[in-house]
Coordinates of C-alpha atoms and ligand atoms in Angstrom, one line a residue:
M1 CA 6.5 15.1 15.9
V2 CA 9.8 14.7 17.7
K3 CA 9.6 15.3 21.4
T4 CA 12.9 16.6 22.6
R5 CA 14.5 16.3 26.0
T6 CA 15.2 19.9 25.9
G7 CA 11.4 20.5 26.1
G8 CA 11.4 21.9 22.6
V9 CA 9.5 20.2 19.9
G10 CA 10.8 19.4 16.5
P11 CA 7.5 19.6 14.7
C12 CA 8.7 19.0 11.4
A13 CA 11.3 16.7 10.2
L14 CA 10.7 18.0 6.7
L15 CA 10.2 21.6 7.2
A16 CA 13.4 22.7 5.6
L17 CA 13.2 20.6 2.7
V18 CA 13.8 21.1 -0.8
L19 CA 11.4 19.7 -3.0
L20 CA 11.1 19.5 -6.6
L21 CA 7.7 18.9 -8.0
A22 CA 7.3 17.9 -11.6
G23 CA 4.6 18.3 -14.1
S24 CA 3.4 21.6 -13.1
C25 CA 5.4 21.8 -10.0
V26 CA 8.7 21.0 -8.4
S27 CA 10.3 22.3 -5.3
V28 CA 13.9 22.6 -4.7
Q29 CA 15.9 24.5 -2.2
A30 CA 17.2 28.0 -2.0
A31 CA 20.9 28.2 -1.2
D32 CA 21.4 31.2 1.0
E33 CA 18.7 30.4 3.4
Q34 CA 19.0 32.8 6.2
A35 CA 17.4 34.0 9.4
T36 CA 14.3 32.8 11.1
S37 CA 12.1 34.4 13.6
G38 CA 14.9 35.1 15.9
G39 CA 18.3 35.0 14.4
G40 CA 19.0 32.0 12.3
R41 CA 21.8 31.0 10.1
R42 CA 24.6 33.1 9.0
R43 CA 25.1 33.5 5.3
R44 CA 27.9 31.3 4.1
P45 CA 29.6 32.8 1.1
H46 CA 30.6 30.3 -1.4
R47 CA 33.9 30.5 -3.2
R48 CA 33.5 31.5 -6.8
S49 CA 35.6 33.7 -9.0
A50 CA 34.3 37.2 -9.3
A51 CA 34.0 36.8 -13.0
S52 CA 31.8 33.7 -12.9
V53 CA 29.5 35.3 -10.3
A54 CA 29.2 38.5 -12.5
D55 CA 28.2 36.3 -15.4
M56 CA 25.3 34.9 -13.5
M57 CA 24.0 38.1 -11.9
V58 CA 20.3 38.4 -12.7
P59 CA 18.4 41.7 -12.3
I60 CA 15.3 42.3 -10.2
T61 CA 11.8 43.1 -11.6
F62 CA 9.3 44.8 -9.3
L63 CA 5.6 43.8 -9.6
N64 CA 4.5 47.4 -9.3
A65 CA 1.2 46.8 -11.2
S66 CA 0.3 44.2 -8.6
V67 CA 0.4 46.7 -5.7
D68 CA -3.2 47.7 -6.4
K69 CA -4.2 44.0 -6.1
G70 CA -2.7 43.9 -2.6
A71 CA 0.2 41.7 -3.6
V72 CA 2.7 43.5 -1.4
C73 CA 5.6 42.8 1.0
M74 CA 5.0 43.2 4.7
D75 CA 5.6 47.0 4.6
G76 CA 3.5 47.5 1.5
T77 CA 6.3 47.7 -1.0
P78 CA 5.9 45.8 -4.3
A79 CA 6.7 42.1 -4.7
A80 CA 9.6 41.2 -7.0
Y81 CA 11.3 38.5 -9.0
H82 CA 14.4 37.7 -10.9
L83 CA 14.2 36.1 -14.4
D84 CA 17.0 34.6 -16.6
R85 CA 15.4 33.7 -19.9
G86 CA 15.9 30.2 -21.3
S87 CA 17.2 29.4 -24.7
G88 CA 17.3 26.7 -27.3
A89 CA 15.7 23.4 -26.2
G90 CA 15.0 25.0 -22.9
S91 CA 13.1 28.0 -24.2
K92 CA 9.7 26.6 -23.3
S93 CA 10.7 25.1 -19.9
W94 CA 10.4 27.0 -16.7
I95 CA 11.8 26.7 -13.2
V96 CA 10.0 28.8 -10.6
N97 CA 12.0 29.0 -7.4
L98 CA 10.3 30.4 -4.3
E99 CA 12.9 32.1 -2.2
G100 CA 13.2 30.9 1.4
G101 CA 14.2 32.8 4.5
G102 CA 12.4 31.7 7.7
W103 CA 9.3 33.0 9.2
C104 CA 8.2 35.4 11.9
N105 CA 6.0 34.6 14.8
N106 CA 5.2 37.8 16.8
A107 CA 4.9 41.5 16.4
R108 CA 8.6 42.1 17.3
T109 CA 10.1 39.6 14.9
C110 CA 7.7 40.5 12.2
R111 CA 8.3 44.2 12.4
F112 CA 12.0 43.5 12.4
R113 CA 11.7 41.9 9.0
T114 CA 10.4 45.0 7.4
R115 CA 13.8 46.5 7.8
T116 CA 15.3 43.6 5.8
H117 CA 14.7 42.0 2.4
H118 CA 12.5 39.5 4.1
G119 CA 9.8 42.1 4.6
S120 CA 10.4 44.9 2.2
S121 CA 11.5 45.1 -1.4
N122 CA 13.3 48.4 -0.6
F123 CA 16.0 46.2 0.9
M124 CA 16.2 43.6 -1.8
E125 CA 19.4 43.2 -3.8
R126 CA 19.0 44.6 -7.3
Q127 CA 20.8 41.7 -8.8
I128 CA 21.4 38.2 -7.4
S129 CA 23.5 35.3 -8.7
F130 CA 21.9 32.2 -10.0
T131 CA 23.8 29.1 -9.0
G132 CA 23.2 25.4 -8.5
I133 CA 19.8 24.4 -10.0
M134 CA 19.4 28.0 -11.1
S135 CA 22.7 28.2 -12.8
A136 CA 23.1 28.9 -16.5
S137 CA 26.2 26.8 -16.7
P138 CA 25.8 23.4 -18.4
A139 CA 28.6 22.0 -16.3
E140 CA 27.1 23.0 -13.1
N141 CA 23.5 22.4 -14.0
P142 CA 23.3 19.9 -16.9
D143 CA 19.6 19.3 -17.0
F144 CA 18.1 22.8 -16.4
Y145 CA 20.8 25.4 -17.4
N146 CA 19.0 26.5 -20.5
W147 CA 15.5 26.7 -19.0
N148 CA 13.8 29.9 -18.1
R149 CA 14.8 30.3 -14.5
V150 CA 12.9 32.6 -12.1
K151 CA 13.2 33.3 -8.5
I152 CA 10.3 34.9 -6.7
R153 CA 11.5 37.0 -3.8
Y154 CA 10.1 36.2 -0.3
C155 CA 8.9 39.1 1.7
D156 CA 5.6 38.0 3.3
S157 CA 7.0 35.9 6.2
A158 CA 4.5 33.1 5.9
S159 CA 5.7 30.9 3.0
F160 CA 3.7 32.7 0.3
A161 CA 0.5 31.6 2.1
G162 CA -1.0 34.3 4.2
D163 CA -3.7 36.8 3.1
T164 CA -4.4 39.4 5.7
F165 CA -3.5 42.9 7.0
D166 CA -2.7 43.3 10.7
K167 CA -4.1 46.5 12.0
A168 CA -2.2 46.4 15.2
T169 CA 1.2 46.4 13.6
G170 CA 0.3 47.9 10.2
L171 CA 1.9 44.9 8.5
Y172 CA 0.7 43.0 5.4
F173 CA 0.8 39.2 5.2
R174 CA -0.1 38.9 1.6
G175 CA 2.0 35.9 0.4
Q176 CA -1.0 34.3 -1.2
R177 CA -1.6 37.3 -3.4
I178 CA 2.2 37.6 -4.2
W179 CA 2.1 34.0 -5.4
E180 CA -1.0 34.5 -7.5
E181 CA 0.1 37.8 -9.0
A182 CA 3.7 36.6 -9.7
I183 CA 2.4 33.4 -11.4
Q184 CA -0.2 35.4 -13.5
H185 CA 2.5 37.8 -14.6
L186 CA 4.9 35.0 -15.5
L187 CA 2.2 33.3 -17.5
S188 CA 1.6 36.5 -19.4
I189 CA 5.3 36.8 -20.3
G190 CA 5.7 33.3 -21.8
M191 CA 5.1 30.7 -19.1
A192 CA 1.6 30.0 -20.4
S193 CA 3.2 28.2 -23.3
A194 CA 5.6 26.2 -21.2
D195 CA 5.9 22.5 -22.0
R196 CA 7.7 21.7 -18.8
A197 CA 7.8 23.3 -15.4
L198 CA 9.4 22.7 -12.0
L199 CA 8.4 24.6 -8.9
T200 CA 11.2 24.7 -6.4
G201 CA 12.1 26.2 -3.1
C202 CA 14.2 25.6 0.0
S203 CA 13.3 26.0 3.6
A204 CA 10.4 28.5 3.9
G205 CA 10.4 28.4 0.1
G206 CA 10.3 24.5 0.1
L207 CA 7.3 24.7 2.3
A208 CA 5.7 27.3 0.0
A209 CA 6.3 25.0 -3.0
I210 CA 4.5 22.1 -1.2
L211 CA 1.7 24.3 -0.2
H212 CA 1.1 25.7 -3.7
C213 CA 2.0 22.9 -6.1
D214 CA -1.4 21.4 -6.4
Q215 CA -3.1 24.4 -7.9
G216 CA -6.4 23.5 -6.4
V217 CA -5.1 23.9 -2.8
A218 CA -4.5 27.6 -3.1
P219 CA -5.5 29.9 -1.6
H220 CA -5.9 27.9 1.5
L221 CA -4.2 25.1 3.3
P222 CA -4.9 21.7 1.7
P223 CA -8.5 20.6 2.7
T224 CA -7.3 17.0 2.7
C225 CA -5.3 18.1 5.8
T226 CA -7.6 20.6 7.4
D227 CA -10.5 18.2 7.4
H228 CA -8.9 16.2 10.1
L229 CA -6.1 18.4 11.6
D230 CA -5.9 21.9 12.9
A231 CA -4.5 24.6 10.5
T232 CA -1.2 24.9 12.3
S233 CA -0.5 21.2 11.8
C234 CA -1.3 21.6 8.1
F235 CA 1.5 24.1 7.8
F236 CA 3.9 21.2 8.3
P237 CA 4.9 19.1 5.3
Q238 CA 4.7 15.7 6.9
D239 CA 1.0 16.3 7.4
I240 CA 0.3 17.2 3.7
I241 CA 2.8 15.5 1.4
D242 CA 1.0 12.2 1.3
S243 CA -2.1 13.8 -0.2
I244 CA -0.4 16.0 -2.8
K245 CA -1.0 14.9 -6.4
T246 CA 1.8 16.7 -8.1
P247 CA 5.0 14.6 -8.3
I248 CA 7.4 15.8 -5.6
F249 CA 11.1 15.4 -5.1
L250 CA 12.2 15.8 -1.5
L251 CA 15.8 16.9 -1.1
N252 CA 16.7 17.2 2.6
A253 CA 19.6 16.4 4.9
A254 CA 18.6 13.9 7.6
Y255 CA 20.4 16.2 10.1
D256 CA 19.0 19.4 8.8
V257 CA 21.0 22.1 10.5
W258 CA 18.3 24.7 10.6
Q259 CA 16.0 22.3 12.4
I260 CA 18.7 21.2 14.8
E261 CA 19.5 24.8 15.7
E262 CA 16.0 26.3 15.6
S263 CA 13.4 23.6 16.4
L264 CA 15.2 20.7 18.0
A265 CA 17.2 22.7 20.5
P266 CA 16.2 26.4 20.4
S267 CA 17.9 28.5 23.0
K268 CA 14.7 29.2 24.8
A269 CA 14.2 25.5 25.4
D270 CA 17.7 25.0 26.5
P271 CA 18.3 27.4 29.4
S272 CA 21.2 25.3 30.8
R273 CA 22.8 25.5 27.4
A274 CA 23.4 21.8 27.4
W275 CA 22.9 21.6 23.6
R276 CA 24.7 24.8 22.7
A277 CA 28.1 23.4 21.7
C278 CA 26.6 20.3 20.0
K279 CA 24.0 22.2 17.9
F280 CA 26.7 24.4 16.3
N281 CA 29.4 21.7 16.1
R282 CA 28.6 18.1 15.6
S283 CA 32.0 17.1 16.9
A284 CA 31.0 18.5 20.2
C285 CA 28.0 16.2 20.6
N286 CA 28.3 13.5 23.2
A287 CA 27.1 10.0 22.7
S288 CA 23.6 10.6 24.0
Q289 CA 23.2 13.7 21.9
I290 CA 24.2 11.8 18.8
N291 CA 21.8 9.1 19.8
F292 CA 19.1 11.7 20.0
L293 CA 20.0 13.1 16.6
Q294 CA 19.7 9.5 15.2
G295 CA 16.2 9.4 16.6
F296 CA 15.5 12.6 14.8
R297 CA 16.7 11.1 11.5
D298 CA 14.7 7.9 12.1
Q299 CA 11.5 9.9 12.6
M300 CA 12.1 11.8 9.4
V301 CA 12.8 8.6 7.5
A302 CA 9.6 7.1 8.9
S303 CA 7.6 10.2 8.0
V304 CA 8.4 9.9 4.3
R305 CA 7.6 6.2 4.0
G306 CA 4.1 6.7 2.6
F307 CA 5.3 9.5 0.3
S308 CA 8.1 7.3 -1.0
S309 CA 5.8 4.6 -1.9
S310 CA 4.3 6.7 -4.7
K311 CA 6.0 5.9 -8.0
S312 CA 5.9 9.5 -9.2
N313 CA 7.8 10.9 -6.1
G314 CA 11.5 11.0 -5.6
L315 CA 13.7 11.6 -2.6
F316 CA 17.3 12.2 -1.6
I317 CA 17.8 12.2 2.1
N318 CA 21.5 12.3 2.8
S319 CA 23.2 11.9 6.2
C320 CA 24.9 15.3 6.3
F321 CA 24.7 18.3 8.6
A322 CA 23.4 20.7 6.0
H323 CA 20.5 22.9 5.0
C324 CA 19.5 23.8 1.5
Q325 CA 21.6 21.9 -1.0
S326 CA 20.1 22.6 -4.4
E327 CA 21.5 26.1 -5.1
L328 CA 25.1 25.9 -4.0
P329 CA 27.3 24.6 -6.8
A330 CA 29.4 22.7 -4.2
T331 CA 26.4 20.7 -3.2
W332 CA 24.0 20.7 -6.2
N333 CA 26.6 19.2 -8.5
G334 CA 29.4 18.7 -6.1
T335 CA 30.5 16.2 -3.6
P336 CA 27.4 15.0 -1.8
A337 CA 26.2 11.7 -3.3
I338 CA 24.3 8.6 -2.3
Q339 CA 25.7 5.5 -3.9
N340 CA 27.9 7.7 -6.1
K341 CA 24.9 9.6 -7.5
R342 CA 25.0 13.4 -7.0
I343 CA 22.1 15.6 -6.3
A344 CA 21.8 17.2 -9.7
K345 CA 21.8 13.8 -11.4
S346 CA 19.3 12.5 -8.9
V347 CA 16.9 15.3 -9.5
G348 CA 17.3 15.2 -13.3
D349 CA 16.8 11.4 -13.4
W350 CA 13.6 11.8 -11.4
Y351 CA 12.3 14.8 -13.4
F352 CA 12.9 13.2 -16.8
G353 CA 12.0 9.7 -15.7
R354 CA 15.4 8.3 -16.5
A355 CA 15.5 6.4 -13.2
E356 CA 13.6 6.0 -10.0
V357 CA 15.3 8.0 -7.3
K358 CA 14.5 6.9 -3.7
A359 CA 17.8 7.5 -2.0
I360 CA 18.0 7.4 1.8
D361 CA 21.5 7.4 3.2
C362 CA 22.8 5.2 6.0
P363 CA 23.0 7.0 9.3
Y364 CA 25.7 9.5 10.3
P365 CA 28.7 9.2 10.1
C366 CA 28.8 6.7 7.3
D367 CA 28.6 9.3 4.5
N368 CA 32.1 10.7 3.6
T369 CA 30.8 12.8 0.7
C370 CA 29.1 15.4 2.9
R371 CA 29.7 19.1 2.9
N372 CA 28.7 19.6 6.5
I373 CA 28.1 23.1 7.6
I374 CA 28.4 22.4 11.3
Ligands
NAG401 C1 8.5 50.1 -9.2 O1 8.7 50.0 -7.8 C2 10.1 50.1 -7.4 C3 10.2 49.8 -6.0 O2 9.3 50.5 -5.2 C4 10.6 51.5 -7.8 O3 11.9 51.6 -7.5 C5 10.4 51.7 -9.3 O4 10.8 53.0 -9.7 C6 9.0 51.4 -9.8 N1 8.9 51.4 -11.2 C7 8.0 52.0 -11.9 C8 8.1 51.9 -13.4 O5 7.1 52.6 -11.4
NAG402 C1 25.5 14.5 27.1 O1 25.0 15.8 27.1 C2 23.8 16.0 27.7 C3 23.3 17.4 27.4 O2 24.4 18.3 27.7 C4 23.9 15.7 29.2 O3 22.6 15.8 29.8 C5 24.4 14.3 29.4 O4 24.6 14.0 30.7 C6 25.7 14.0 28.6 N1 25.9 12.6 28.6 C7 27.1 12.1 28.8 C8 27.2 10.6 28.8 O5 28.1 12.8 29.0
NAG403 C1 34.1 21.4 17.6 O1 34.2 20.6 18.7 C2 35.4 19.9 18.8 C3 35.3 18.9 19.9 O2 34.8 19.5 21.1 C4 36.6 20.8 19.0 O3 37.8 20.2 19.0 C5 36.6 21.8 17.8 O4 37.5 22.8 18.0 C6 35.2 22.5 17.6 N1 35.2 23.2 16.4 C7 34.9 24.5 16.4 C8 34.9 25.2 15.0 O5 34.5 25.1 17.4

């Protein structure tokens, strides 16, 4: 927990993380993470040629047959996924990426999402591009380019974890069923014979990957957490990662921009707007604000200490102002590096056991490889 001077609480230094769980499970991040309960980050288009994007456009598949099982988006429309089949040596390997996209926390913000792709498949893009860890390009994605790569769309607003219908609003919160039905479906179309798998996700999708990677923990929150903490606390990664058995890779910026904007200094907790300039522009932070952000980083680093001591886990905590670095080509296999090792190489080394990866960057501003987004 980070108590902030603004009165807000930064409950989760890890919330936005990207993880990659190996064995049956890895979690990474989703690039175009967008929007939260109220607002959230703007989409940042990345520069690519039209041709290369078109090459990587992957069509949507709706899970119509799962509607009867209640696996539906908030407005009752079918769940959906995008799949790009693997080939060659990767034909029996699977990456399952759980899309991110914030959460909602009251009737107004939840209803709003049913008019977007975060709450209804009616609004989902019929094709999306696969980039970064999802890319089919060997240059951009050397270790995973020829795997089966699937992105399960996020439209339940609770990190693929809820299972209820709210009579008052008429909204479904069926993330758990979407997860189960999508996985069953993927198993039936080839994943059952997978020899390798990686469950990934960023932000709300990263949390979903953590919540689901030990198969036994579904459909509820991990009992290893709920037996001593309340359910809300068990929604936060730092309270559950130590007890997860599946190997996990945490990829997260120490100065996670989503958390700075939405949890550390949300507008409601900052009526005098003392943090407004700083939270959208690190150059506008004064010395005491930077000091505060260093404390935020220190807490995060401390909270992954136990996690890091496990031989099977890996981490890459870089000192950048970023959010979700595994799907943008410019960050996945681009400039950010810790001791000259890029993210794609770090994740690949961990997944394939080529090297131990426990990379924690020195504090801001020492890293000149960042692609800061504020
Ligand atoms: C499946 O559902 C989608 C979205 O509701 C719809 O557009 C499509 O026609 C349905 N497909 C079939 C085969 O029923
Ligand atoms: C830095 O900014 C904070 C928040 O706006 C303010 O309370 C504090 O007085 C400032 N400190 C200095 C040294 O300017
Ligand atoms: C960020 O803040 C610095 C220092 O206050 C200022 O010079 C710069 O113009 C700001 N950048 C943007 C994009 O607002």
